Amino acid sequence: MIAEVLIHHLDVMRFLCGELRVVAARAVHTVPDVRGETLAAIFLETGSGAPVEVTGNMAAPGYPSRPPDRLEIVGSKASVTFEHSQLHLLGPTPRSVRYDGERGYQASFDGVIAHFVDCLDTGAPFETGPHDNLETLRLVEDAYRVAGLDTRGND
């Protein structure tokens, strides 16, 4: 769960919040037919000490096989939620924007691949370099370590 799914959520949270530190993590194996953890919660903090929580469940009863992502950011002047392809700004001037989630996902994927190929062709630097990706991998490894899970595939 952490290395396959939540790695992307951790990457997004780093983009939105800056560098993060894993404070606590829990992960459990709940589905016998799936190797590895299927439920995980990672508790992090920003450089200024603001709390961040990233959770995921591969097999939540009653949810579709690919449940939608949900993001909530609570700020001092406004808050924002993103759920079911709808972004809501909550606060003094509330507003909402709806997105086509499937189309946006595909466009994002297509754009990343096009950027990668373009950089290979032209020698231009990649939008995210190895150091940036290693920082996200560090969070994944820290989450496994703090949760007490073996990351060598033996759990």
Coordinates of C-alpha atoms in Angstrom, one line a residue:
M1 CA 0.0 0.0 0.0
I2 CA 2.7 2.5 1.0
A3 CA 5.2 1.8 -1.8
E4 CA 2.5 1.1 -4.5
V5 CA -0.2 3.7 -3.8
L6 CA 0.7 6.1 -1.0
I7 CA 4.1 7.0 -2.5
H8 CA 2.2 9.2 -5.0
H9 CA 0.1 10.8 -2.2
L10 CA 3.3 11.5 -0.3
D11 CA 4.8 13.1 -3.4
V12 CA 1.8 15.4 -3.8
M13 CA 1.9 16.4 -0.1
R14 CA 5.6 17.3 -0.5
F15 CA 4.7 19.5 -3.5
L16 CA 1.9 21.2 -1.5
C17 CA 3.5 21.4 1.9
G18 CA 7.2 21.4 1.4
E19 CA 9.6 18.9 3.1
L20 CA 8.0 16.5 5.5
R21 CA 9.1 14.2 8.3
V22 CA 7.4 10.9 9.3
V23 CA 6.2 11.2 12.9
A24 CA 4.3 7.9 13.2
A25 CA 3.0 5.2 10.9
R26 CA 0.8 2.1 11.1
A27 CA 0.2 -0.5 8.4
V28 CA -1.5 -3.9 8.5
H29 CA -2.1 -6.8 6.2
T30 CA -5.9 -7.3 6.0
V31 CA -6.4 -9.3 2.8
P32 CA -4.9 -12.8 2.6
D33 CA -4.7 -12.9 -1.2
V34 CA -2.6 -9.7 -1.3
R35 CA 1.0 -9.7 -0.3
G36 CA 2.0 -6.9 2.0
E37 CA 0.1 -4.2 3.8
T38 CA -3.4 -3.3 2.6
L39 CA -4.2 -0.6 5.1
A40 CA -1.8 2.2 6.1
A41 CA -1.8 5.5 7.9
I42 CA 1.2 7.8 7.9
F43 CA 1.4 10.8 10.2
L44 CA 3.9 13.5 9.1
E45 CA 4.7 17.1 10.0
T46 CA 5.9 20.0 7.9
G47 CA 9.1 22.0 8.6
S48 CA 7.0 24.4 10.7
G49 CA 5.4 21.6 12.6
A50 CA 1.9 21.5 10.9
P51 CA 0.4 18.0 11.0
V52 CA -0.2 16.0 7.7
E53 CA -1.9 12.7 7.5
V54 CA -1.8 10.3 4.5
T55 CA -4.0 7.2 4.7
G56 CA -5.1 4.4 2.3
N57 CA -7.1 1.2 2.3
M58 CA -7.0 -1.3 -0.5
A59 CA -10.0 -3.2 0.6
A60 CA -12.5 -1.0 2.5
P61 CA -15.9 -2.8 2.7
G62 CA -18.6 -0.9 0.7
Y63 CA -16.2 1.2 -1.3
P64 CA -15.4 0.6 -5.0
S65 CA -12.3 -1.3 -6.0
R66 CA -10.6 2.1 -6.8
P67 CA -12.1 4.6 -4.4
P68 CA -11.6 8.2 -5.3
D69 CA -8.8 10.3 -3.7
R70 CA -9.7 12.8 -1.0
L71 CA -7.7 15.8 0.0
E72 CA -8.4 18.2 2.8
I73 CA -6.2 21.2 3.7
V74 CA -7.2 23.3 6.7
G75 CA -5.7 26.7 6.8
S76 CA -5.8 29.7 9.1
K77 CA -7.8 31.9 6.6
A78 CA -9.5 29.3 4.4
S79 CA -9.7 25.5 3.8
V80 CA -10.0 23.4 0.7
T81 CA -11.3 19.9 0.0
F82 CA -11.0 17.8 -3.1
E83 CA -13.3 14.8 -3.4
H84 CA -15.3 13.1 -6.1
S85 CA -13.5 15.3 -8.7
Q86 CA -14.8 18.5 -7.1
L87 CA -12.6 21.1 -5.5
H88 CA -14.2 23.2 -2.8
L89 CA -12.7 26.4 -1.4
L90 CA -14.2 26.9 2.1
G91 CA -13.9 30.3 3.8
P92 CA -14.7 33.9 3.3
T93 CA -15.4 33.5 -0.5
P94 CA -16.5 29.9 -1.0
R95 CA -16.5 28.4 -4.5
S96 CA -16.4 25.1 -6.2
V97 CA -14.9 23.7 -9.4
R98 CA -15.7 20.3 -10.9
Y99 CA -13.1 18.3 -12.9
D100 CA -13.4 15.3 -15.1
G101 CA -11.2 13.0 -13.0
E102 CA -10.6 10.3 -15.6
R103 CA -9.8 12.8 -18.4
G104 CA -7.5 14.8 -16.0
Y105 CA -5.7 11.7 -14.9
Q106 CA -5.1 10.6 -18.5
A107 CA -4.0 14.1 -19.6
S108 CA -1.6 14.2 -16.6
F109 CA -0.1 10.8 -17.5
D110 CA 0.2 11.8 -21.2
G111 CA 1.9 15.0 -20.2
V112 CA 4.4 13.3 -18.0
I113 CA 5.3 10.8 -20.6
A114 CA 5.6 13.5 -23.3
H115 CA 7.8 15.6 -20.9
F116 CA 10.1 12.6 -20.3
V117 CA 10.5 11.8 -24.0
D118 CA 11.1 15.5 -24.8
C119 CA 13.8 15.7 -22.1
L120 CA 15.5 12.5 -23.4
D121 CA 15.4 13.9 -27.0
T122 CA 16.6 17.4 -26.1
G123 CA 18.7 16.9 -23.0
A124 CA 16.6 19.4 -21.1
P125 CA 16.4 18.8 -17.3
F126 CA 13.4 16.8 -16.0
E127 CA 10.8 18.7 -14.0
T128 CA 11.7 16.5 -11.1
G129 CA 15.2 15.1 -10.7
P130 CA 16.6 12.2 -8.9
H131 CA 17.2 14.1 -5.6
D132 CA 13.5 15.1 -5.5
N133 CA 12.4 11.5 -6.1
L134 CA 14.8 10.2 -3.5
E135 CA 13.2 12.5 -0.9
T136 CA 9.8 10.9 -1.5
L137 CA 11.4 7.4 -1.4
R138 CA 12.9 8.4 2.0
L139 CA 9.4 9.1 3.3
V140 CA 8.3 5.7 2.1
E141 CA 11.2 4.0 3.8
D142 CA 10.7 6.0 7.0
A143 CA 7.0 5.1 7.0
Y144 CA 7.9 1.4 6.7
R145 CA 10.6 1.7 9.4
V146 CA 8.4 3.6 11.9
A147 CA 5.5 1.1 11.2
G148 CA 7.9 -1.7 12.0
L149 CA 7.5 -3.4 8.6
D150 CA 10.2 -5.2 6.7
T151 CA 10.8 -3.5 3.4
R152 CA 12.7 -6.4 1.8
G153 CA 9.4 -8.2 0.8
N154 CA 9.3 -10.6 3.7
D155 CA 6.1 -9.5 5.4

